[in-house]
PDB file of C-alpha atoms in Angstrom:
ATOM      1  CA  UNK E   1     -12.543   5.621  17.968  1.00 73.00           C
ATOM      2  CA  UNK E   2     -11.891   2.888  15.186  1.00 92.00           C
ATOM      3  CA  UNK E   3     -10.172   3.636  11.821  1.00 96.00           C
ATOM      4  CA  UNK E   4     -10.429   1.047   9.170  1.00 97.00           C
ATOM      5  CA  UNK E   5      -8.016   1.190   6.958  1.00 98.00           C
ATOM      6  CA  UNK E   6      -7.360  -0.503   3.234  1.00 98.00           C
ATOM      7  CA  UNK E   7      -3.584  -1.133   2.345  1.00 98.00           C
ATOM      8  CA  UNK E   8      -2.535  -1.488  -1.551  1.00 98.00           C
ATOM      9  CA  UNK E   9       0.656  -1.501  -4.245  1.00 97.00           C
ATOM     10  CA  UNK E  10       1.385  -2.177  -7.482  1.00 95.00           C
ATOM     11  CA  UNK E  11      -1.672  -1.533  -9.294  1.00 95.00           C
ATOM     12  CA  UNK E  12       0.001  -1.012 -12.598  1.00 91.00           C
ATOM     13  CA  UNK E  13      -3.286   0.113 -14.190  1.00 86.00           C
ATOM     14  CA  UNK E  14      -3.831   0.184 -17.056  1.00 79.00           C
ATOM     15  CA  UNK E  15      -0.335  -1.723 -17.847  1.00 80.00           C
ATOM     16  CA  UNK E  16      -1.499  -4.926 -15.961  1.00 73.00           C
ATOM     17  CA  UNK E  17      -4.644  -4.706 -15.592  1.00 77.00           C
ATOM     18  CA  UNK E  18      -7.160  -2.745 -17.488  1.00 81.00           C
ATOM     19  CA  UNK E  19      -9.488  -1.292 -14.307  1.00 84.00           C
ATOM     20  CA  UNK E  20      -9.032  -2.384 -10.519  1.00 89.00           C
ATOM     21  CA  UNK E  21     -10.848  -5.026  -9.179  1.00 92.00           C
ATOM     22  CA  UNK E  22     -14.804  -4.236  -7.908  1.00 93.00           C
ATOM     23  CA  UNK E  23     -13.742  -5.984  -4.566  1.00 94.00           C
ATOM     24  CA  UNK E  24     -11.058  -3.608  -4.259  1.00 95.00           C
ATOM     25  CA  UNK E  25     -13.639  -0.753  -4.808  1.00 96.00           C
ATOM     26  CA  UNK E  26     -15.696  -1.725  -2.443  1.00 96.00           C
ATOM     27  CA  UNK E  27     -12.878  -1.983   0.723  1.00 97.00           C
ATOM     28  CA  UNK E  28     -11.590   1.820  -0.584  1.00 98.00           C
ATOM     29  CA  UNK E  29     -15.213   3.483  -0.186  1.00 97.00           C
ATOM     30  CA  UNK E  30     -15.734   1.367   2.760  1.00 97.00           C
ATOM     31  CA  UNK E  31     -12.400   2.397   4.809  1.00 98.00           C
ATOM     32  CA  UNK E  32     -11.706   5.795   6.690  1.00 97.00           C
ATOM     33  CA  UNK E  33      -7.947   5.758   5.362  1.00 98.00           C
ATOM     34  CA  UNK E  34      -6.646   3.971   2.258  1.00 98.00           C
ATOM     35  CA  UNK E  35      -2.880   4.021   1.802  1.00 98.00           C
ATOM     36  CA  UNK E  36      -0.958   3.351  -2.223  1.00 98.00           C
ATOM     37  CA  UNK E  37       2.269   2.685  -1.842  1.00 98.00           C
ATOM     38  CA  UNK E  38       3.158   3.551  -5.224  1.00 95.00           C
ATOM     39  CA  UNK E  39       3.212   1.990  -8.917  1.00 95.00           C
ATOM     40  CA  UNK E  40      -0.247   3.475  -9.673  1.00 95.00           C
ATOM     41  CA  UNK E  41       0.677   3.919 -13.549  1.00 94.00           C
ATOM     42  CA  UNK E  42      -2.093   6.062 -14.573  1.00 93.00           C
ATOM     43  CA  UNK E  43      -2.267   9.551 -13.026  1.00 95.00           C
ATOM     44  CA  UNK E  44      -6.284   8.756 -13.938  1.00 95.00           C
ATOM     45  CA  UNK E  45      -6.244   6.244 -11.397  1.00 95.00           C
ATOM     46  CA  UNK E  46      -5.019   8.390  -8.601  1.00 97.00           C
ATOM     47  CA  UNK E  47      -7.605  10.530  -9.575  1.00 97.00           C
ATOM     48  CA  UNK E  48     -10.211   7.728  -9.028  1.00 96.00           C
ATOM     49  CA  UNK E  49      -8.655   6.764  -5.812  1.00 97.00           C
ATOM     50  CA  UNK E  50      -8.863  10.153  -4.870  1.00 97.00           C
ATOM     51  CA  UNK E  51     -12.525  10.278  -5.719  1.00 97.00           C
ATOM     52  CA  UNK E  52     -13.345   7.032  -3.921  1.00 97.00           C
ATOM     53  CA  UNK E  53     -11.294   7.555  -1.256  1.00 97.00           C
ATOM     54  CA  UNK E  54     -12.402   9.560   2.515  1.00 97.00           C
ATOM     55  CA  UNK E  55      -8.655  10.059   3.187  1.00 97.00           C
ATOM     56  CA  UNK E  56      -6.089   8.952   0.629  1.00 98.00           C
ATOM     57  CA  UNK E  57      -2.151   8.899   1.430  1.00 98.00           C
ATOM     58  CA  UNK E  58       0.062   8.087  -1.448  1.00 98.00           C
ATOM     59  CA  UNK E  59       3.835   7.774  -2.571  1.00 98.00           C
ATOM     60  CA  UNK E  60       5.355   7.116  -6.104  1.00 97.00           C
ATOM     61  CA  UNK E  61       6.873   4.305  -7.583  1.00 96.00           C
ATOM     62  CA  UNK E  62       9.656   3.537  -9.898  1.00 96.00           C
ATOM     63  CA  UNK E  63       7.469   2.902 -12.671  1.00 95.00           C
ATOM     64  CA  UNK E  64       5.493   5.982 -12.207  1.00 95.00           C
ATOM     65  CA  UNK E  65       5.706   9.105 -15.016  1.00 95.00           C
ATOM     66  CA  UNK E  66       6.343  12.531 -14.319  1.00 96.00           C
ATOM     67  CA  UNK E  67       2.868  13.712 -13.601  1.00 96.00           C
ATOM     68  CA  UNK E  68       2.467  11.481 -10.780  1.00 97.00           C
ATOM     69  CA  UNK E  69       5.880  12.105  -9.620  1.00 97.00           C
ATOM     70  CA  UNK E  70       4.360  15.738  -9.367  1.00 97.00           C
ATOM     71  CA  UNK E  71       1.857  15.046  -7.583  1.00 97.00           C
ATOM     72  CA  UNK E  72       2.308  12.572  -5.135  1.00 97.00           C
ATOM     73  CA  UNK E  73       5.772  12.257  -2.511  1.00 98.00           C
ATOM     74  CA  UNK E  74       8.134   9.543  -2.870  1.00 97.00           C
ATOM     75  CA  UNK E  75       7.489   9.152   1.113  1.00 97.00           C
ATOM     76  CA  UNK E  76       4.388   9.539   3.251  1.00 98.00           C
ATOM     77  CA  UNK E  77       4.458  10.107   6.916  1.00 97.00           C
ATOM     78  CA  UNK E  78       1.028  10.407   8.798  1.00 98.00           C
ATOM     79  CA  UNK E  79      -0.002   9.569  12.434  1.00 97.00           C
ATOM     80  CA  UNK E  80      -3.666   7.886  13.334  1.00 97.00           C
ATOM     81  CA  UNK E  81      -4.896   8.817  16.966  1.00 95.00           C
ATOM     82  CA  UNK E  82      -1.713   7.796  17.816  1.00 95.00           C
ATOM     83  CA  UNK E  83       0.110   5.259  15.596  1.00 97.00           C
ATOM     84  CA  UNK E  84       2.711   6.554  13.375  1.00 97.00           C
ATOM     85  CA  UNK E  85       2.912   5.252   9.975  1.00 98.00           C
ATOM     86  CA  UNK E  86       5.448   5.643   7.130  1.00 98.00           C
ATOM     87  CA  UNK E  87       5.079   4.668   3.734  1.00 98.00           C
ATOM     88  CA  UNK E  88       7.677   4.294   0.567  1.00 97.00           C
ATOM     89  CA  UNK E  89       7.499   1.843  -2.483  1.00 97.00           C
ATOM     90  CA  UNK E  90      10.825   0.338  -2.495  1.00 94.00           C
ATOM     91  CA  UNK E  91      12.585  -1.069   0.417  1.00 94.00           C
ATOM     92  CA  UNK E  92      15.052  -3.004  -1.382  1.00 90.00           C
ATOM     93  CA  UNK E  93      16.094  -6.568  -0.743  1.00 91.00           C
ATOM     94  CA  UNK E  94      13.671  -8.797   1.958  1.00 90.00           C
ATOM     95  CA  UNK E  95      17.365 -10.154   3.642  1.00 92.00           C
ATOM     96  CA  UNK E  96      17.935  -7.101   6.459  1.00 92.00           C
ATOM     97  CA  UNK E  97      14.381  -5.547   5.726  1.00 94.00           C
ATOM     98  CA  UNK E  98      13.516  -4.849   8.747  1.00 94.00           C
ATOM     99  CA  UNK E  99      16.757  -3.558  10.316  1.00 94.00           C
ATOM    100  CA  UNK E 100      17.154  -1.130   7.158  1.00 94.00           C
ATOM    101  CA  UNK E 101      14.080  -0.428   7.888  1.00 95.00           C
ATOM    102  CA  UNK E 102      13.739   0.419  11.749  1.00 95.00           C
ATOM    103  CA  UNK E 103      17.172   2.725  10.709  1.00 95.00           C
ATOM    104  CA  UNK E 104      15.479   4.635   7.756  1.00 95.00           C
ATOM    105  CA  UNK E 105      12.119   4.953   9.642  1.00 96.00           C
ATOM    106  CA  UNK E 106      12.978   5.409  13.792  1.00 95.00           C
ATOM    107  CA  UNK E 107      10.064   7.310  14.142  1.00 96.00           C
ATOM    108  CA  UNK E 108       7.353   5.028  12.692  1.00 97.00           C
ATOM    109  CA  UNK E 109       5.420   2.453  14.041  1.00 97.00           C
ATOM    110  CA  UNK E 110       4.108   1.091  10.647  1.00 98.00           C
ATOM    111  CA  UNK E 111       5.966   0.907   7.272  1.00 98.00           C
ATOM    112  CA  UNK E 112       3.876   0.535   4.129  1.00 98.00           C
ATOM    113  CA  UNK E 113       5.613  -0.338   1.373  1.00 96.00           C
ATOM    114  CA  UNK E 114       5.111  -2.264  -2.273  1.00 96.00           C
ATOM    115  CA  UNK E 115       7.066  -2.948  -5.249  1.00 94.00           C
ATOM    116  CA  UNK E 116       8.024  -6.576  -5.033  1.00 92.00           C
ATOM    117  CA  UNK E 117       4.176  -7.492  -5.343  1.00 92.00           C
ATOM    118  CA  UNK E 118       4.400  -9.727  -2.639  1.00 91.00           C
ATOM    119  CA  UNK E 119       2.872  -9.801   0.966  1.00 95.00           C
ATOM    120  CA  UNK E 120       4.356  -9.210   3.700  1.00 94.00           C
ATOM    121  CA  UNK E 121       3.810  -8.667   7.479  1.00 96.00           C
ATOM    122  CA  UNK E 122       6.172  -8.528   9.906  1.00 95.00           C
ATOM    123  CA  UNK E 123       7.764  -7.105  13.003  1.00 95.00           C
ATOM    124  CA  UNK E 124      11.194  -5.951  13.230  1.00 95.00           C
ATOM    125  CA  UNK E 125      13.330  -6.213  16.459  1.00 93.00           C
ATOM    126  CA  UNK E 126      12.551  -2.814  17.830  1.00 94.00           C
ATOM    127  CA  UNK E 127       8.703  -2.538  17.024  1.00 95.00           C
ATOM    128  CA  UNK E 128       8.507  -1.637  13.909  1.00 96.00           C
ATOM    129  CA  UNK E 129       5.822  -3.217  11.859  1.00 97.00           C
ATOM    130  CA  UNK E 130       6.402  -3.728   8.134  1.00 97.00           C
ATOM    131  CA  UNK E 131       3.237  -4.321   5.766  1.00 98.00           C
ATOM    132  CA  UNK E 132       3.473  -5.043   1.847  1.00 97.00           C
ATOM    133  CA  UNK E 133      -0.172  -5.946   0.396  1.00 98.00           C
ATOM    134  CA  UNK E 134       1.321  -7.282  -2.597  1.00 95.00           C
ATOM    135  CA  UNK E 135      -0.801  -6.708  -5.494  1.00 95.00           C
ATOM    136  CA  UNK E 136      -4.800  -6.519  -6.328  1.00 94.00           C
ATOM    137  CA  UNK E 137      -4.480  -6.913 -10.201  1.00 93.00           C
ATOM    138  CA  UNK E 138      -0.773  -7.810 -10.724  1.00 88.00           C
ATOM    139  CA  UNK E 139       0.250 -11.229  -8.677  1.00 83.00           C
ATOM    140  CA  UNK E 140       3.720 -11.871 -10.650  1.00 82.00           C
ATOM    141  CA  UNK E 141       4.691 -15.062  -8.686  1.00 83.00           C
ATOM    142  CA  UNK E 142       2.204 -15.135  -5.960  1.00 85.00           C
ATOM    143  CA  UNK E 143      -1.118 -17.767  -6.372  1.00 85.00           C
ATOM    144  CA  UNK E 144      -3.324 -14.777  -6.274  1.00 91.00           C
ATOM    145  CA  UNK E 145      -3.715 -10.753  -6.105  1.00 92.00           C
ATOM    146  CA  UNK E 146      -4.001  -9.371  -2.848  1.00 96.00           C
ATOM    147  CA  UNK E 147      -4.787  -6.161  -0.851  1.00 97.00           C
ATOM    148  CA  UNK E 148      -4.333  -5.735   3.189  1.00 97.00           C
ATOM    149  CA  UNK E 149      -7.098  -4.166   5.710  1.00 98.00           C
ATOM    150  CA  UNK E 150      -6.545  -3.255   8.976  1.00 97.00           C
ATOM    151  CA  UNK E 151      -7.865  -1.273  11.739  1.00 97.00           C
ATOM    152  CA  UNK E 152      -6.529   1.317  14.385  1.00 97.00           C
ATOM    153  CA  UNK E 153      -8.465   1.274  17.634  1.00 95.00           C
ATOM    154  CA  UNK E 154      -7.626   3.093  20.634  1.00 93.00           C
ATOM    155  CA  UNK E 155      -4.106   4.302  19.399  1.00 93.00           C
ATOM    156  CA  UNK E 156      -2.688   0.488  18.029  1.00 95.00           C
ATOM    157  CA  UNK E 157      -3.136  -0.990  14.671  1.00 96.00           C
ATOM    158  CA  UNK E 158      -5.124  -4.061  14.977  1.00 93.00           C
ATOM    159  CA  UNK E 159      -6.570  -6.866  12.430  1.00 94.00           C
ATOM    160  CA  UNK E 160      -4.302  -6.671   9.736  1.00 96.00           C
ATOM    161  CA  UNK E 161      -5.555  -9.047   7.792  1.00 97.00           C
ATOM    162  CA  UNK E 162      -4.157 -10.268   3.925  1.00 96.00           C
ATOM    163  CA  UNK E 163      -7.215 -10.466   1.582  1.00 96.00           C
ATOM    164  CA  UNK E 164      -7.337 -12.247  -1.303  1.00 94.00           C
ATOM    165  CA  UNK E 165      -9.468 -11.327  -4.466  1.00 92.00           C
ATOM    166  CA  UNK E 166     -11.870 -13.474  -5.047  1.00 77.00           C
ATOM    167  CA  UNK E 167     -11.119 -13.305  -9.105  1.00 63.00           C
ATOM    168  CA  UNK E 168      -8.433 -12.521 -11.258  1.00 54.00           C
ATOM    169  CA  UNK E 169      -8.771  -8.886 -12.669  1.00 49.00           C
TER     170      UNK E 169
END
């Protein structure tokens, strides 16, 4: 069994961008699993992704509104034949990431996160593996907006790979 999965943040629509990105609408229809790790903006936008989406997990942000506070938790937790992933928005500062990290989530494999609009992808010291996917319409101090794909095959999370849009929104 394969998953393929689609990774994004920090949409900020309509605040920073009017609409997402086509490209980014094409890896959501395309993936069995899409996870938003918060800063949607628009509760109309969640309903899109929601739409668009086979399997949607979600969290909050801190600059989403009351309505999406609602309806969406400000952590996710869900497990894909076999690998555990955790998601939250915020993580604070990127010194001591990971260790905060492995100590807030010890039962994760994977921690999706956003806010700071920029990628990351790394490994802490006792497994854990931290992915940001910056931002497809928002890319503050980054050369371009980005999402993240990546598959699950056979109970590990494989091909994470950083993908760049291929125009500004």
């Amino acid at each position: 069994m394969s998953l393929r999965l689609v990774l994004v943040a920090d949409t900020h629509v309509p605040k920073r961008a009017r609409a997402m990105p086509e490209q980014v609408w094409t890896a959501v229809e395309a993936a069995d699993v899409v996870f938003h790790a918060g800063d949607w903006i628009s509760a109309g936008l969640l309903d899109e992704f929601e739409q668009r989406s086979r399997r949607l997990v979600g969290v909050y942000g801190n600059n989403d509104g009351d309505e999406l506070r609602r309806r969406l938790p400000e952590t996710a937790s869900v497990t894909l034949d076999g690998v555990r992933f955790s998601m939250i928005h915020e993580t604070g500062q990127a010194r001591g990431r990971e260790q905060r990290c492995e100590a807030l989530f010890p039962d994760a494999d994977v921690l999706v996160f956003g806010h700071s609009h920029i990628p990351w992808n790394t490994v802490a010291p006792g497994g854990l593996r931290l992915l940001n996917p910056g931002s497809p319409t928002d890319r503050r101090r980054q050369p371009v907006c980005t999402y993240m794909t990546a598959v699950v095959v056979n109970g590990s999370l494989g091909d994470v790979q950083l993908v760049e849009l291929s125009t500004s929104p």
